[in-house]
GROMACS .gro file of C-alpha atoms in nm:
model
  357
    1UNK     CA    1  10.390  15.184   4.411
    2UNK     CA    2  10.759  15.078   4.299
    3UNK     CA    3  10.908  15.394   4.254
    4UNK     CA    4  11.120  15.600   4.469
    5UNK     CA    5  10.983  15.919   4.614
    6UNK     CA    6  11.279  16.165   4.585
    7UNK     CA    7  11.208  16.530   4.698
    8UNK     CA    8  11.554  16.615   4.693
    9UNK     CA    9  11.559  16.623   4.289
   10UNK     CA   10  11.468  16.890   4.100
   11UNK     CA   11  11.120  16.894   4.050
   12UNK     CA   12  11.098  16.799   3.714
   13UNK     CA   13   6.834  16.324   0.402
   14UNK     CA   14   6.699  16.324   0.092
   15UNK     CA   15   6.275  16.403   0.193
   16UNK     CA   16   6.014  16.705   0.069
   17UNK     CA   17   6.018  16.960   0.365
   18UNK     CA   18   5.751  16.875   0.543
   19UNK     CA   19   5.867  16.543   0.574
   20UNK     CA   20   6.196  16.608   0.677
   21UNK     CA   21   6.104  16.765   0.933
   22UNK     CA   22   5.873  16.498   1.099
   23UNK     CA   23   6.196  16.254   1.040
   24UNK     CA   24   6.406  16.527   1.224
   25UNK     CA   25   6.137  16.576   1.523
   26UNK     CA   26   6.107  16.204   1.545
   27UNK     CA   27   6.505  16.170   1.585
   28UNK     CA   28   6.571  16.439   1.783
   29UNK     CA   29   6.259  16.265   2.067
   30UNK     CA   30   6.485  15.914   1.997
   31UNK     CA   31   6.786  16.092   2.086
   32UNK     CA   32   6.697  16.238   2.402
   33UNK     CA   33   6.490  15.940   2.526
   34UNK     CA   34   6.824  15.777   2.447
   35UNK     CA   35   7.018  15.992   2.644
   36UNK     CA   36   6.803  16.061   2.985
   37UNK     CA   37   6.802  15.648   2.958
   38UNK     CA   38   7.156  15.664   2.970
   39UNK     CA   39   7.209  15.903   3.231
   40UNK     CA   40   6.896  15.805   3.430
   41UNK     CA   41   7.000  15.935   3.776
   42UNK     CA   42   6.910  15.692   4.090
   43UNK     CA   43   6.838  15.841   4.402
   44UNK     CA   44   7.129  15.760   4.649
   45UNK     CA   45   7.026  16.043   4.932
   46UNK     CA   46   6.975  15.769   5.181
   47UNK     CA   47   7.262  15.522   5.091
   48UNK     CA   48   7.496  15.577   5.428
   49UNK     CA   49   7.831  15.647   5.271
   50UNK     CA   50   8.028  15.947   5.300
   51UNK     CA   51   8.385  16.006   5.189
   52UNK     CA   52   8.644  16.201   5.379
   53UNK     CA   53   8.966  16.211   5.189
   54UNK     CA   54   9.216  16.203   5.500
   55UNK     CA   55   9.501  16.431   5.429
   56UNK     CA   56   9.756  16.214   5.472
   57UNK     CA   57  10.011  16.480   5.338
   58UNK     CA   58   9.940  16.697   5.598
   59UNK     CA   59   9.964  16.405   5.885
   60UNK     CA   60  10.315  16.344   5.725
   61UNK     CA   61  10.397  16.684   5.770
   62UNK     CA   62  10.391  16.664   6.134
   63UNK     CA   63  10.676  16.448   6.111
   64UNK     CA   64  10.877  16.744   6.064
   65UNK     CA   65  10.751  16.958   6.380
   66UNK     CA   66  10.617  16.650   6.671
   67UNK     CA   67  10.835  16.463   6.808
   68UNK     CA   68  10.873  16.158   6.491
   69UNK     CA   69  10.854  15.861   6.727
   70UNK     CA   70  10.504  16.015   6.840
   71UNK     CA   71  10.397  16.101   6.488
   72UNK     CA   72  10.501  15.777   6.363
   73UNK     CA   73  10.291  15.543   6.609
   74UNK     CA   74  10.003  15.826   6.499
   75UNK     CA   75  10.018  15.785   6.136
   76UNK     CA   76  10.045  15.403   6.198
   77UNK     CA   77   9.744  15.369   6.366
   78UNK     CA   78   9.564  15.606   6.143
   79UNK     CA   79   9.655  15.483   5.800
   80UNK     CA   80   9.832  15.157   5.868
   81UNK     CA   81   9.926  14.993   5.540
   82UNK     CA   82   9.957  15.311   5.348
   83UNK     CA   83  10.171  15.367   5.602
   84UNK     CA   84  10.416  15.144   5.582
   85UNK     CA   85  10.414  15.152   5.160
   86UNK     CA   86  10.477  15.476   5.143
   87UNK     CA   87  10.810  15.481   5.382
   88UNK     CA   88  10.929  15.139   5.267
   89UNK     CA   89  10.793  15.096   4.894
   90UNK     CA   90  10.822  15.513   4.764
   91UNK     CA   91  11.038  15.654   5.048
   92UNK     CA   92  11.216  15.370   4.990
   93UNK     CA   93  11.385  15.467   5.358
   94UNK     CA   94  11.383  15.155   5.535
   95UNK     CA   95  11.154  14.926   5.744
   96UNK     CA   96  10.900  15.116   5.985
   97UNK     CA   97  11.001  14.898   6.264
   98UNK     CA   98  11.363  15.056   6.209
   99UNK     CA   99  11.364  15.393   6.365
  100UNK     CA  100  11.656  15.496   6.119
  101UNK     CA  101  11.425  15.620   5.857
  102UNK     CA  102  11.360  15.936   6.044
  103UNK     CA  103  11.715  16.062   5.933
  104UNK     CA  104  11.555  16.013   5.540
  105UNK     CA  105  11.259  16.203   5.673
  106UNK     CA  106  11.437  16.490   5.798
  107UNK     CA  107  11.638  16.543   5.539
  108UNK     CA  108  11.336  16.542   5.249
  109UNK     CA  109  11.180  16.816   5.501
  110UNK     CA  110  11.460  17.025   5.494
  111UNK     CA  111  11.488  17.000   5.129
  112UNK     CA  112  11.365  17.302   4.935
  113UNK     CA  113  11.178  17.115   4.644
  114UNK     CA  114  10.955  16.954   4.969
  115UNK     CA  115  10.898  17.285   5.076
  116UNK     CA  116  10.797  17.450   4.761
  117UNK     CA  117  10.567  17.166   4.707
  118UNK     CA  118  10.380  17.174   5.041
  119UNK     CA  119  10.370  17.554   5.004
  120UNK     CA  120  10.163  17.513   4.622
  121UNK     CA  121   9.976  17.180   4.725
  122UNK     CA  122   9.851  17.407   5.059
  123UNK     CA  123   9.719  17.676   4.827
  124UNK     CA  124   9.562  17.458   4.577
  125UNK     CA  125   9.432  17.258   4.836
  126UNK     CA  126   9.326  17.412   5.129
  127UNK     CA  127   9.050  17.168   5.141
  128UNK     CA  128   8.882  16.826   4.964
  129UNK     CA  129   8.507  16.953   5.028
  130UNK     CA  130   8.459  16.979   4.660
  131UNK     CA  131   8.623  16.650   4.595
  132UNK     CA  132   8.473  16.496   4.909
  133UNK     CA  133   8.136  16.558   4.760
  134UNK     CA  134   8.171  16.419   4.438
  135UNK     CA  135   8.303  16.102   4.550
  136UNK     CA  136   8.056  16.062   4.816
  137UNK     CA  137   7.779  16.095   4.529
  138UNK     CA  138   8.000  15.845   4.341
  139UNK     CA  139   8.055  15.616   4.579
  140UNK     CA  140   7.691  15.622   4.671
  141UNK     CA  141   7.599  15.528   4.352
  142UNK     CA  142   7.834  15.202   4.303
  143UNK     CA  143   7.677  15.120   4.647
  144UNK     CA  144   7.361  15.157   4.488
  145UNK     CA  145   7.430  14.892   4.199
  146UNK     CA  146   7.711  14.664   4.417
  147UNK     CA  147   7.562  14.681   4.797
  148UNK     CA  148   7.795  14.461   4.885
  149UNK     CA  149   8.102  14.649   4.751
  150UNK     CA  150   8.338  14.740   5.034
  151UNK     CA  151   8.522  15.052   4.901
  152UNK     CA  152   8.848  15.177   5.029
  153UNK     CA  153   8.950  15.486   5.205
  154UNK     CA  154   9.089  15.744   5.007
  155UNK     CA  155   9.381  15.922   5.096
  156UNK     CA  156   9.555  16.233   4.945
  157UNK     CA  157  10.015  16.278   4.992
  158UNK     CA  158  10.252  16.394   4.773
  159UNK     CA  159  10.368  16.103   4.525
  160UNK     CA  160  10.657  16.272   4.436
  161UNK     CA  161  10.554  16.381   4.073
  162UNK     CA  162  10.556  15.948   4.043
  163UNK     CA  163  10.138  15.841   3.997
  164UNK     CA  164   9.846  16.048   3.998
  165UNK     CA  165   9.710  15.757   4.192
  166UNK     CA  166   9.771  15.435   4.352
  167UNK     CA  167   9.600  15.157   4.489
  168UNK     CA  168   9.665  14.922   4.758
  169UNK     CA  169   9.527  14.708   5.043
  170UNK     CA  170   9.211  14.899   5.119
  171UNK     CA  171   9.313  15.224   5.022
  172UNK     CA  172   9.303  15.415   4.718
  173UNK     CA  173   9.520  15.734   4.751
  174UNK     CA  174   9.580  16.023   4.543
  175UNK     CA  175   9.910  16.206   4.452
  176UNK     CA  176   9.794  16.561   4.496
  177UNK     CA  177  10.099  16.715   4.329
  178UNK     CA  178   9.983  16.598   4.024
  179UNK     CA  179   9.659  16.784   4.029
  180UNK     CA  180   9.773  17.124   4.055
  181UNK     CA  181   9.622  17.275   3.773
  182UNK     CA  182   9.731  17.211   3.432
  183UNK     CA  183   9.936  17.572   3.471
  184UNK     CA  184  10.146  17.437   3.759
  185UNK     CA  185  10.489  17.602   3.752
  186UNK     CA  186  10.647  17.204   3.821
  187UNK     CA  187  10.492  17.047   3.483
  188UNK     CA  188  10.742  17.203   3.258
  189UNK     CA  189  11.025  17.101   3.397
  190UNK     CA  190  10.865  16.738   3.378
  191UNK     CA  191  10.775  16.732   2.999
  192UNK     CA  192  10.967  16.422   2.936
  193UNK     CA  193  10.749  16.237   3.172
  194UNK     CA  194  10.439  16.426   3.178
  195UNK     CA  195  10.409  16.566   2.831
  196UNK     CA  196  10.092  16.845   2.774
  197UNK     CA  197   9.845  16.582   2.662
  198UNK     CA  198   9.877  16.471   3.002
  199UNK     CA  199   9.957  16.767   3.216
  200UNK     CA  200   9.643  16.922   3.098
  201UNK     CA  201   9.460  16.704   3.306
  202UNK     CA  202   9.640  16.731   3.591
  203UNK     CA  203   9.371  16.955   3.752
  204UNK     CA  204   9.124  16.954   4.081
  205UNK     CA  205   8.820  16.816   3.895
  206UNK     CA  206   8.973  16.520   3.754
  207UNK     CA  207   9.060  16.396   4.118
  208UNK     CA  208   8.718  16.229   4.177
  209UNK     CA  209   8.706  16.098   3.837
  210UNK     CA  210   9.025  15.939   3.836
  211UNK     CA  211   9.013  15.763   4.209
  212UNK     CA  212   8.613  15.607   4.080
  213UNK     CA  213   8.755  15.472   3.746
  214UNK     CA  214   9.087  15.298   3.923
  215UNK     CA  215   8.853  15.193   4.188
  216UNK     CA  216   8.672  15.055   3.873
  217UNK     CA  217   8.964  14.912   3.693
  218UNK     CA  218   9.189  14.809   3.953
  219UNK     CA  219   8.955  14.701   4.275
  220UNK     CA  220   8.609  14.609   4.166
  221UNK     CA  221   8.679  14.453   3.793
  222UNK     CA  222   9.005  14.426   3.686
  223UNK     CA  223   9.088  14.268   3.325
  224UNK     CA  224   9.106  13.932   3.200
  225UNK     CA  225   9.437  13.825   3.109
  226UNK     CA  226   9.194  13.655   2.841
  227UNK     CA  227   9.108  13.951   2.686
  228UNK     CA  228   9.380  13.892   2.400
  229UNK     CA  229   9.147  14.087   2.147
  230UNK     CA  230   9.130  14.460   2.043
  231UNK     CA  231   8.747  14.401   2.071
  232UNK     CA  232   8.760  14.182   2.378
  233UNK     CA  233   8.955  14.542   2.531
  234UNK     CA  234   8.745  14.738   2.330
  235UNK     CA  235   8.448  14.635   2.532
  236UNK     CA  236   8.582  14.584   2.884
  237UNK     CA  237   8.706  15.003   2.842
  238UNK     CA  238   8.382  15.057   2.712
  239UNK     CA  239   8.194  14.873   2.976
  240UNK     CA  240   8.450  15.064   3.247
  241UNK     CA  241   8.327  15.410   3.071
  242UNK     CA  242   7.961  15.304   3.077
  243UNK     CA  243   7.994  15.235   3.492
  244UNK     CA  244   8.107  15.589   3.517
  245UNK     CA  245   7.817  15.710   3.320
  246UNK     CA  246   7.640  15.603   3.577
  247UNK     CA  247   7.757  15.666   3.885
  248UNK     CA  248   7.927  15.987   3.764
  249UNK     CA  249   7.575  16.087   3.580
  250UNK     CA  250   7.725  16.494   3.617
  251UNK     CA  251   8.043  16.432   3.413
  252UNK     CA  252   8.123  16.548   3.138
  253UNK     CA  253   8.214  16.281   2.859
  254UNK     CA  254   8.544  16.525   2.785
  255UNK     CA  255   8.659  16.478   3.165
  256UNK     CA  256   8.570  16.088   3.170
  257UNK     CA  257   8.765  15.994   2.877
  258UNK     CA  258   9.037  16.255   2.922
  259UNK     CA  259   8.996  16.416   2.584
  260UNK     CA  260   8.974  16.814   2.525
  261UNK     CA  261   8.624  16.921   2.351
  262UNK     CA  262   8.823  16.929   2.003
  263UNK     CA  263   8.923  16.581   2.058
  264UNK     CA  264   8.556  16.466   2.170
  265UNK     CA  265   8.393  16.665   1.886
  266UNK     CA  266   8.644  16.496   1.636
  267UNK     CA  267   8.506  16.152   1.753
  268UNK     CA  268   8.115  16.213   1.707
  269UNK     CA  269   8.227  16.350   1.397
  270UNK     CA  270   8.402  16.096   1.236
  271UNK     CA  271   8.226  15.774   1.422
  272UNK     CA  272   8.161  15.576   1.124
  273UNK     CA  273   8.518  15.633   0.985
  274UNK     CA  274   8.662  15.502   1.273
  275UNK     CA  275   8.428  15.210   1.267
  276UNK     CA  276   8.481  15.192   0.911
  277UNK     CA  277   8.873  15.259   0.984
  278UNK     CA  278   8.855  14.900   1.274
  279UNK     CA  279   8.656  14.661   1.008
  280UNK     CA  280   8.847  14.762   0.645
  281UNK     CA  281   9.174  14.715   0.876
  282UNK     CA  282   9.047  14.414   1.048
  283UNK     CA  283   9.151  14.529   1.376
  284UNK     CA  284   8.849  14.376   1.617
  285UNK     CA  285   9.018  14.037   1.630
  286UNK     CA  286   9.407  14.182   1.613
  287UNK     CA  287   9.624  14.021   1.891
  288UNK     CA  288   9.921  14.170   1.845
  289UNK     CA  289  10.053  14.392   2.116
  290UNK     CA  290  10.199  14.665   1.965
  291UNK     CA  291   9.918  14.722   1.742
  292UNK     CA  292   9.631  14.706   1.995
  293UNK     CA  293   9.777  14.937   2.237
  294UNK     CA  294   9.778  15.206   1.915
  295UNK     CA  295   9.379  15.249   1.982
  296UNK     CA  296   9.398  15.169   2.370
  297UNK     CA  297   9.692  15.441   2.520
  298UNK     CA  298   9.710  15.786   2.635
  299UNK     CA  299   9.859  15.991   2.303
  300UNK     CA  300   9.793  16.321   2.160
  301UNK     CA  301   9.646  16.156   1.860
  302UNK     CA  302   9.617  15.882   1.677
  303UNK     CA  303   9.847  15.770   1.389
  304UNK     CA  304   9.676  15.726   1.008
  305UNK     CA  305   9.349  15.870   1.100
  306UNK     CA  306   9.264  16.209   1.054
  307UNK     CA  307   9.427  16.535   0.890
  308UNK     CA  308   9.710  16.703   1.056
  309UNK     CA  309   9.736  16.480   1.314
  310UNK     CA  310   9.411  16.614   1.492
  311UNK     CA  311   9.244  16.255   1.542
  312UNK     CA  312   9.116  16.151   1.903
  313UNK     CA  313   9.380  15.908   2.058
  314UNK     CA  314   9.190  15.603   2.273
  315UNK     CA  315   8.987  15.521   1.962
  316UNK     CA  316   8.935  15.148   2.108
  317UNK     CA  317   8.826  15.282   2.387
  318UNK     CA  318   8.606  15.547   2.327
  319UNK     CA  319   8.421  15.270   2.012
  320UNK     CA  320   8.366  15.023   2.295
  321UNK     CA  321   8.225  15.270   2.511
  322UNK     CA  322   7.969  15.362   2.222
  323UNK     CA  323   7.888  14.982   2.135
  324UNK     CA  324   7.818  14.922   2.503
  325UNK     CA  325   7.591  15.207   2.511
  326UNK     CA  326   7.427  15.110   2.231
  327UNK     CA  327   7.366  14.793   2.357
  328UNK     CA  328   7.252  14.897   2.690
  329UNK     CA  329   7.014  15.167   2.502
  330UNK     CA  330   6.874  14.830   2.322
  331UNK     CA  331   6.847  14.631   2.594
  332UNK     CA  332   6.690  14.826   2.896
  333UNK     CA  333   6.642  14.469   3.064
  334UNK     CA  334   6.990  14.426   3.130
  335UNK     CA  335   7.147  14.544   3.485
  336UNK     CA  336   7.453  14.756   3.552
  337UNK     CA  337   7.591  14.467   3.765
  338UNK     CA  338   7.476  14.237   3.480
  339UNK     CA  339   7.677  14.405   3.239
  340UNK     CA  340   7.956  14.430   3.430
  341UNK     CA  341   7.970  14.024   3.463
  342UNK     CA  342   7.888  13.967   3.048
  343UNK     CA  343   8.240  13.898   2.893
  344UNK     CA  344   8.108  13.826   2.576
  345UNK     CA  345   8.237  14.090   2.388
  346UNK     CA  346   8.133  13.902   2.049
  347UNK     CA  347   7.764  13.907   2.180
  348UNK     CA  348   7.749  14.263   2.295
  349UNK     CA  349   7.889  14.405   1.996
  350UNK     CA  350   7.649  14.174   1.781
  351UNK     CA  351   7.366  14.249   2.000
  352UNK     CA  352   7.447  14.624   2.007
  353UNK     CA  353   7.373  14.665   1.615
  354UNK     CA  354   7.652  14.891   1.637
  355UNK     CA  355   7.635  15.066   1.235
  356UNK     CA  356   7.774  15.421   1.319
  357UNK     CA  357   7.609  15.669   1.014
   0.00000   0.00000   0.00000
């Protein structure tokens, strides 16, 4: 939350038959055993959490027709921090104990960019009940495994095309103009920023999605500076993707990992040449930079795997998230919150018998 908000810009087998098909029967049971044990869903009905996502963007709005002194001392008391980052950190238009910002204020209302915004953000978004519902269900569920977790508010503005999301002192808050629909008429004027790969996801159902993983990530278990290893991050993104399995039990695997079904169908594909792709390259213990964040970043593919550049980018990623859920599957002893705490990736790879076929 560094980055100026500035409206006023341009908005930018081999086996006889009968065999076979006892072999196929038997794996087809061990797959789905596998799978509800994966996506065993708890029952959270009576957990007492329920998420509202305040609109602050429509709060901010009345700026522009109540008196601003009045507004201001409402949307301080309401939202407090969030506040004050958002006039002084993205506005970037001066202390909030400094009436003088209101002349910034005025003119980014008056601006037609603001205007256009509100107006396509309004009809998008006319409510959160959709999104209000999934994260309540989310957020239920983390409550479930961490009862002592105290999660943040969520709040919903216009971030000024900056973050999808951002995270501060007990708030999480979510840039609604970039989750306008993966058609939104701003997007191609900010290819250069937001290329496709990106933009594609910038849609209503990836709102809940994206506020429980940086909850995830940012609030409840951020990463080791330790974690110097491609496997060492290999494993913490897989045991981040393996949290959301379970408290987002619904989601699709496409939607978690942000890949389109090509992309996901590429991976199961071709798992044991990407395994086989980490060890002949001996990649699990690489510490250089550079070279991890190949298999760790947002792309639209990965370089020197695949045909016509139509590999899965993430790879690290989405490998650690199968290891860890191989080694859960092994170990049905072991807690979500006890998982969370093991950062020895060495052991839960090894104990994972992770030998993609």
């Amino acid at each position: 939350m560094k980055k100026k908000l500035n409206f006023a810009q341009s908005i930018k087998m081999i086996a006889t038959p009968n065999i076979k098909k006892q072999i196929y029967l038997i794996f087809s049971i061990g797959l789905l055993l596998t799978a509800c044990n994966r996506h065993k869903k708890v029952d959270v009905s009576n957990i007492n959490v329920n998420v509202t996502i305040e609109r602050f963007d429509k709060d901010f709005n009345g700026m522009e027709v109540k008196p601003m002194k009045q507004q201001s001392l409402f949307m301080i008391n309401k939202y407090g921090m969030f506040y004050k980052d958002f006039v002084e950190q993205i506005l970037q238009a001066g202390k909030i104990t400094d009436t003088a910002y209101f002349q910034t204020l005025r003119d980014v209302f008056k601006g037609k960019p603001y205007q256009d915004l509100k107006h396509d953000v309004d009809s998008v978004y006319p409510n959160l009940d959709a999104q209000n519902a999934a994260l309540t269900d989310a957020f239920r569920r983390i409550k479930y495994y961490f009862p002592k977790e105290k999660l943040p508010k969520v709040y919903a503005y216009f971030s000024g095309f900056e973050t999808p999301t951002a995270i501060g002192d007990g708030y999480f808050a979510v840039g609604l103009d970039l989750f306008l629909g993966a058609n939104s008429r701003f997007y191609p004027a900010l290819t250069t920023a937001y290329p496709h790969y990106l933009s594609r996801n910038f849609t209503p159902d990836n709102i809940a999605p994206r506020v429980v993983e940086g909850v995830i990530r940012e609030d409840m278990f951020p990463e080791n500076d330790d974690n110097g290893t491609l496997l060492a991050k290999m494993i913490y993104n897989g045991k981040i993707m393996y949290m959301m399995d379970q408290v987002l039990p619904d989601l699709p695997d496409s939607v978690k990992i942000q890949y389109t079904d090509k992309q996901l169908k590429w991976c199961t594909g071709f798992e044991s040449n990407i395994w086989a792709y980490f060890l002949d390259q001996n990649l699990l213990y690489e510490t250089d930079y550079h070279k991890i964040q190949m298999f760790l970043t947002v792309a639209p593919f990965t370089p020197g795997l695949g045909e016509k550049n139509e590999s899965a980018p993430k790879l690290g990623i989405w490998t650690g998230w199968q290891i860890v859920r191989k080694y859960m599957d092994k170990h049905p002893e072991v807690t979500l919150p006890q998982l969370m705490a093991n950062t020895d990736a060495q052991k839960i790879l090894s104990d994972s018998n992770y030998h993609p076929k």
